[in-house]
Amino acid sequence: MEAGSPDWSRDGTQLLFVSFEDGAHGSASFPFIVTIDTSTGRVVRHGRLPLPKEIQNALWAVWSPVSDEVALEADLGGGRHSLWVVNSDGTAARKLTEYPMRTYGGVSWASGGKALVYAALTEGRMQLFAIPAAGGAPRQLTRNSANLFTPRTSPDGRLVAATRVSHLKEVRRIPLPR
């Protein structure tokens, strides 16, 4: 079993993370929520976030900064991912978008919980996009020559940080020793 990055709920009593597990039908990943007694630090409850059948293989999960909603990036297979928002009990799931992808890219809440920033494949590169959390058309934020992953918005919502990966291809002349 392997676990993804944990994310605290806005009240600091719950941790959300994705766990990758091997099973009878191959590996899959699921979001889990751990509830913690903040006075003792002990785990009160833990379990898988129940999701509708449409959401399979959740790769990334983050809490909303303003509600009990969770944003999920899910693998649809065939090089496609989807972005979802669900209540913390797994109800009221809404799919925001589908997009081409070759790895997990990450998702972050933005604009005080009104939008999501995510990474998706376009023109052979991973770039950053934003989409309203209530639904709507995605907007491309970057057109970088490198791949951009794991976006994180600043607390004031004015900036986005992302991991930039560039695979530079060069031809060099190197003299051989004689």
PDB file of C-alpha atoms in Angstrom:
ATOM      1  CA  MET A   1       0.000   0.000   0.000  1.00  0.00           C
ATOM      2  CA  GLU A   2       1.197   3.509  -0.824  1.00  0.00           C
ATOM      3  CA  ALA A   3      -0.329   6.804   0.337  1.00  0.00           C
ATOM      4  CA  GLY A   4      -0.438  10.222  -1.301  1.00  0.00           C
ATOM      5  CA  SER A   5       0.004  13.625   0.293  1.00  0.00           C
ATOM      6  CA  PRO A   6      -2.285  14.314   3.270  1.00  0.00           C
ATOM      7  CA  ASP A   7      -4.484  17.422   3.398  1.00  0.00           C
ATOM      8  CA  TRP A   8      -6.058  18.895   6.571  1.00  0.00           C
ATOM      9  CA  SER A   9      -9.738  19.854   6.747  1.00  0.00           C
ATOM     10  CA  ARG A  10     -10.371  23.558   7.378  1.00  0.00           C
ATOM     11  CA  ASP A  11     -11.207  22.906  11.057  1.00  0.00           C
ATOM     12  CA  GLY A  12      -8.086  20.783  11.563  1.00  0.00           C
ATOM     13  CA  THR A  13      -9.924  17.673  12.783  1.00  0.00           C
ATOM     14  CA  GLN A  14      -9.648  15.498   9.676  1.00  0.00           C
ATOM     15  CA  LEU A  15      -6.934  14.356   7.299  1.00  0.00           C
ATOM     16  CA  LEU A  16      -7.681  13.401   3.709  1.00  0.00           C
ATOM     17  CA  PHE A  17      -5.289  11.309   1.628  1.00  0.00           C
ATOM     18  CA  VAL A  18      -5.310   8.905  -1.288  1.00  0.00           C
ATOM     19  CA  SER A  19      -4.096   5.339  -0.793  1.00  0.00           C
ATOM     20  CA  PHE A  20      -2.913   3.107  -3.629  1.00  0.00           C
ATOM     21  CA  GLU A  21      -3.676  -0.569  -3.062  1.00  0.00           C
ATOM     22  CA  ASP A  22      -3.037  -3.811  -4.932  1.00  0.00           C
ATOM     23  CA  GLY A  23      -6.074  -6.047  -5.220  1.00  0.00           C
ATOM     24  CA  ALA A  24      -7.470  -9.038  -7.067  1.00  0.00           C
ATOM     25  CA  HIS A  25      -8.185  -6.910 -10.161  1.00  0.00           C
ATOM     26  CA  GLY A  26      -4.932  -4.908 -10.181  1.00  0.00           C
ATOM     27  CA  SER A  27      -4.058  -1.754  -8.315  1.00  0.00           C
ATOM     28  CA  ALA A  28      -6.482   1.054  -7.564  1.00  0.00           C
ATOM     29  CA  SER A  29      -6.483   4.180  -5.450  1.00  0.00           C
ATOM     30  CA  PHE A  30      -9.072   5.489  -3.024  1.00  0.00           C
ATOM     31  CA  PRO A  31      -9.464   8.596  -0.846  1.00  0.00           C
ATOM     32  CA  PHE A  32      -9.480   8.043   2.918  1.00  0.00           C
ATOM     33  CA  ILE A  33     -10.519  10.359   5.752  1.00  0.00           C
ATOM     34  CA  VAL A  34      -9.007  10.129   9.231  1.00  0.00           C
ATOM     35  CA  THR A  35     -10.767  11.980  12.068  1.00  0.00           C
ATOM     36  CA  ILE A  36      -8.497  13.056  14.920  1.00  0.00           C
ATOM     37  CA  ASP A  37      -9.285  14.103  18.499  1.00  0.00           C
ATOM     38  CA  THR A  38      -7.390  17.402  18.557  1.00  0.00           C
ATOM     39  CA  SER A  39      -7.034  17.378  22.354  1.00  0.00           C
ATOM     40  CA  THR A  40      -5.241  14.008  22.421  1.00  0.00           C
ATOM     41  CA  GLY A  41      -4.024  13.571  18.841  1.00  0.00           C
ATOM     42  CA  ARG A  42      -5.610  10.124  18.698  1.00  0.00           C
ATOM     43  CA  VAL A  43      -7.439   8.726  15.722  1.00  0.00           C
ATOM     44  CA  VAL A  44     -11.178   8.653  16.399  1.00  0.00           C
ATOM     45  CA  ARG A  45     -12.329   7.231  13.073  1.00  0.00           C
ATOM     46  CA  HIS A  46     -10.819   6.327   9.729  1.00  0.00           C
ATOM     47  CA  GLY A  47     -12.177   4.921   6.536  1.00  0.00           C
ATOM     48  CA  ARG A  48     -12.543   5.159   2.818  1.00  0.00           C
ATOM     49  CA  LEU A  49     -14.503   8.105   1.455  1.00  0.00           C
ATOM     50  CA  PRO A  50     -17.552   6.476  -0.179  1.00  0.00           C
ATOM     51  CA  LEU A  51     -17.776   7.515  -3.813  1.00  0.00           C
ATOM     52  CA  PRO A  52     -20.279   6.873  -6.595  1.00  0.00           C
ATOM     53  CA  LYS A  53     -19.394   4.222  -9.201  1.00  0.00           C
ATOM     54  CA  GLU A  54     -18.495   6.904 -11.740  1.00  0.00           C
ATOM     55  CA  ILE A  55     -15.446   7.910  -9.692  1.00  0.00           C
ATOM     56  CA  GLN A  56     -12.848   5.183  -9.923  1.00  0.00           C
ATOM     57  CA  ASN A  57      -9.146   5.325  -9.150  1.00  0.00           C
ATOM     58  CA  ALA A  58      -8.929   8.682  -7.346  1.00  0.00           C
ATOM     59  CA  LEU A  59      -5.332   9.880  -7.667  1.00  0.00           C
ATOM     60  CA  TRP A  60      -5.452  13.197  -5.822  1.00  0.00           C
ATOM     61  CA  ALA A  61      -7.762  14.633  -3.154  1.00  0.00           C
ATOM     62  CA  VAL A  62      -7.873  18.030  -1.396  1.00  0.00           C
ATOM     63  CA  TRP A  63     -10.268  19.692   1.048  1.00  0.00           C
ATOM     64  CA  SER A  64     -12.080  22.896   0.158  1.00  0.00           C
ATOM     65  CA  PRO A  65     -10.789  25.860   2.184  1.00  0.00           C
ATOM     66  CA  VAL A  66     -14.355  27.076   2.828  1.00  0.00           C
ATOM     67  CA  SER A  67     -16.619  24.011   3.023  1.00  0.00           C
ATOM     68  CA  ASP A  68     -16.712  20.271   3.652  1.00  0.00           C
ATOM     69  CA  GLU A  69     -16.280  19.546  -0.044  1.00  0.00           C
ATOM     70  CA  VAL A  70     -13.414  17.557  -1.521  1.00  0.00           C
ATOM     71  CA  ALA A  71     -11.874  17.969  -4.978  1.00  0.00           C
ATOM     72  CA  LEU A  72     -10.721  14.729  -6.623  1.00  0.00           C
ATOM     73  CA  GLU A  73      -8.640  13.911  -9.669  1.00  0.00           C
ATOM     74  CA  ALA A  74      -9.621  10.474 -10.998  1.00  0.00           C
ATOM     75  CA  ASP A  75      -8.065   8.234 -13.645  1.00  0.00           C
ATOM     76  CA  LEU A  76     -10.600   7.223 -16.304  1.00  0.00           C
ATOM     77  CA  GLY A  77      -8.131   4.987 -18.133  1.00  0.00           C
ATOM     78  CA  GLY A  78      -7.010   5.369 -21.715  1.00  0.00           C
ATOM     79  CA  GLY A  79      -4.937   8.452 -20.936  1.00  0.00           C
ATOM     80  CA  ARG A  80      -7.907  10.476 -19.608  1.00  0.00           C
ATOM     81  CA  HIS A  81      -8.582  11.930 -16.174  1.00  0.00           C
ATOM     82  CA  SER A  82     -11.560  13.682 -14.642  1.00  0.00           C
ATOM     83  CA  LEU A  83     -11.966  16.367 -12.002  1.00  0.00           C
ATOM     84  CA  TRP A  84     -14.745  16.017  -9.416  1.00  0.00           C
ATOM     85  CA  VAL A  85     -16.131  17.856  -6.389  1.00  0.00           C
ATOM     86  CA  VAL A  86     -17.972  15.787  -3.752  1.00  0.00           C
ATOM     87  CA  ASN A  87     -19.248  16.333  -0.235  1.00  0.00           C
ATOM     88  CA  SER A  88     -17.051  14.849   2.499  1.00  0.00           C
ATOM     89  CA  ASP A  89     -19.592  12.025   2.925  1.00  0.00           C
ATOM     90  CA  GLY A  90     -19.298  11.132  -0.780  1.00  0.00           C
ATOM     91  CA  THR A  91     -22.664  12.588  -1.811  1.00  0.00           C
ATOM     92  CA  ALA A  92     -23.543  15.277  -4.362  1.00  0.00           C
ATOM     93  CA  ALA A  93     -20.701  14.343  -6.723  1.00  0.00           C
ATOM     94  CA  ARG A  94     -20.335  16.575  -9.735  1.00  0.00           C
ATOM     95  CA  LYS A  95     -17.894  16.075 -12.578  1.00  0.00           C
ATOM     96  CA  LEU A  96     -16.338  19.351 -13.657  1.00  0.00           C
ATOM     97  CA  THR A  97     -14.273  18.225 -16.631  1.00  0.00           C
ATOM     98  CA  GLU A  98     -12.360  15.447 -18.404  1.00  0.00           C
ATOM     99  CA  TYR A  99      -8.912  15.945 -19.898  1.00  0.00           C
ATOM    100  CA  PRO A 100      -5.968  14.097 -21.443  1.00  0.00           C
ATOM    101  CA  MET A 101      -3.260  13.071 -18.989  1.00  0.00           C
ATOM    102  CA  ARG A 102      -0.206  10.845 -18.819  1.00  0.00           C
ATOM    103  CA  THR A 103       0.473  11.001 -15.070  1.00  0.00           C
ATOM    104  CA  TYR A 104      -1.218  12.468 -12.025  1.00  0.00           C
ATOM    105  CA  GLY A 105      -0.923  16.224 -12.095  1.00  0.00           C
ATOM    106  CA  GLY A 106      -2.572  17.505  -8.954  1.00  0.00           C
ATOM    107  CA  VAL A 107      -5.362  19.881  -8.045  1.00  0.00           C
ATOM    108  CA  SER A 108      -5.649  22.884  -5.726  1.00  0.00           C
ATOM    109  CA  TRP A 109      -8.540  25.077  -4.605  1.00  0.00           C
ATOM    110  CA  ALA A 110      -8.339  28.742  -5.638  1.00  0.00           C
ATOM    111  CA  SER A 111     -10.295  31.995  -5.354  1.00  0.00           C
ATOM    112  CA  GLY A 112     -11.550  31.272  -1.834  1.00  0.00           C
ATOM    113  CA  GLY A 113     -12.996  27.901  -2.841  1.00  0.00           C
ATOM    114  CA  LYS A 114     -14.729  29.221  -5.963  1.00  0.00           C
ATOM    115  CA  ALA A 115     -12.346  27.625  -8.458  1.00  0.00           C
ATOM    116  CA  LEU A 116      -9.889  24.768  -8.900  1.00  0.00           C
ATOM    117  CA  VAL A 117      -6.452  24.814 -10.517  1.00  0.00           C
ATOM    118  CA  TYR A 118      -5.245  21.543 -12.044  1.00  0.00           C
ATOM    119  CA  ALA A 119      -2.607  20.199 -14.419  1.00  0.00           C
ATOM    120  CA  ALA A 120      -3.591  18.633 -17.752  1.00  0.00           C
ATOM    121  CA  LEU A 121      -1.914  17.537 -20.961  1.00  0.00           C
ATOM    122  CA  THR A 122      -2.169  19.883 -23.936  1.00  0.00           C
ATOM    123  CA  GLU A 123       0.006  20.065 -27.054  1.00  0.00           C
ATOM    124  CA  GLY A 124       2.363  17.454 -25.587  1.00  0.00           C
ATOM    125  CA  ARG A 125       3.017  19.316 -22.314  1.00  0.00           C
ATOM    126  CA  MET A 126       1.432  19.385 -18.870  1.00  0.00           C
ATOM    127  CA  GLN A 127      -0.004  22.871 -18.297  1.00  0.00           C
ATOM    128  CA  LEU A 128      -2.141  24.549 -15.632  1.00  0.00           C
ATOM    129  CA  PHE A 129      -5.859  25.177 -16.037  1.00  0.00           C
ATOM    130  CA  ALA A 130      -8.555  26.763 -13.850  1.00  0.00           C
ATOM    131  CA  ILE A 131     -12.232  25.826 -13.695  1.00  0.00           C
ATOM    132  CA  PRO A 132     -15.094  27.189 -11.552  1.00  0.00           C
ATOM    133  CA  ALA A 133     -15.915  24.810  -8.675  1.00  0.00           C
ATOM    134  CA  ALA A 134     -19.609  25.150  -9.531  1.00  0.00           C
ATOM    135  CA  GLY A 135     -18.924  24.033 -13.101  1.00  0.00           C
ATOM    136  CA  GLY A 136     -18.144  25.812 -16.340  1.00  0.00           C
ATOM    137  CA  ALA A 137     -15.497  25.961 -19.011  1.00  0.00           C
ATOM    138  CA  PRO A 138     -11.837  25.358 -18.121  1.00  0.00           C
ATOM    139  CA  ARG A 139      -9.377  28.177 -18.818  1.00  0.00           C
ATOM    140  CA  GLN A 140      -5.719  27.512 -19.678  1.00  0.00           C
ATOM    141  CA  LEU A 141      -3.453  29.487 -17.330  1.00  0.00           C
ATOM    142  CA  THR A 142      -0.012  28.576 -18.698  1.00  0.00           C
ATOM    143  CA  ARG A 143       1.714  27.956 -22.004  1.00  0.00           C
ATOM    144  CA  ASN A 144       5.092  26.866 -20.709  1.00  0.00           C
ATOM    145  CA  SER A 145       7.816  25.078 -22.662  1.00  0.00           C
ATOM    146  CA  ALA A 146       8.175  22.614 -19.758  1.00  0.00           C
ATOM    147  CA  ASN A 147       5.727  20.352 -17.912  1.00  0.00           C
ATOM    148  CA  LEU A 148       3.951  21.870 -14.897  1.00  0.00           C
ATOM    149  CA  PHE A 149       2.563  19.654 -12.102  1.00  0.00           C
ATOM    150  CA  THR A 150       1.172  19.791  -8.554  1.00  0.00           C
ATOM    151  CA  PRO A 151      -0.270  23.311  -8.476  1.00  0.00           C
ATOM    152  CA  ARG A 152      -0.705  25.010  -5.092  1.00  0.00           C
ATOM    153  CA  THR A 153      -2.420  28.363  -4.701  1.00  0.00           C
ATOM    154  CA  SER A 154      -1.169  30.923  -2.202  1.00  0.00           C
ATOM    155  CA  PRO A 155      -3.337  31.606   0.876  1.00  0.00           C
ATOM    156  CA  ASP A 156      -4.345  35.011  -0.518  1.00  0.00           C
ATOM    157  CA  GLY A 157      -5.304  33.374  -3.837  1.00  0.00           C
ATOM    158  CA  ARG A 158      -3.099  35.640  -5.963  1.00  0.00           C
ATOM    159  CA  LEU A 159      -0.362  33.172  -6.936  1.00  0.00           C
ATOM    160  CA  VAL A 160      -0.016  29.584  -8.060  1.00  0.00           C
ATOM    161  CA  ALA A 161       3.147  27.583  -7.433  1.00  0.00           C
ATOM    162  CA  ALA A 162       3.835  24.473  -9.499  1.00  0.00           C
ATOM    163  CA  THR A 163       6.590  21.952 -10.040  1.00  0.00           C
ATOM    164  CA  ARG A 164       8.295  22.595 -13.389  1.00  0.00           C
ATOM    165  CA  VAL A 165       9.958  19.663 -15.152  1.00  0.00           C
ATOM    166  CA  SER A 166      11.983  20.260 -18.297  1.00  0.00           C
ATOM    167  CA  HIS A 167      13.783  17.569 -20.249  1.00  0.00           C
ATOM    168  CA  LEU A 168      16.326  19.543 -22.202  1.00  0.00           C
ATOM    169  CA  LYS A 169      17.661  17.901 -25.344  1.00  0.00           C
ATOM    170  CA  GLU A 170      21.019  19.146 -26.535  1.00  0.00           C
ATOM    171  CA  VAL A 171      23.774  18.052 -28.880  1.00  0.00           C
ATOM    172  CA  ARG A 172      27.279  18.746 -27.583  1.00  0.00           C
ATOM    173  CA  ARG A 173      30.791  18.261 -28.911  1.00  0.00           C
ATOM    174  CA  ILE A 174      33.126  16.776 -26.358  1.00  0.00           C
ATOM    175  CA  PRO A 175      36.785  16.251 -27.272  1.00  0.00           C
ATOM    176  CA  LEU A 176      38.094  12.772 -26.631  1.00  0.00           C
ATOM    177  CA  PRO A 177      41.336  12.416 -24.676  1.00  0.00           C
ATOM    178  CA  ARG A 178      44.295  11.332 -26.818  1.00  0.00           C
TER     179      ARG A 178
END
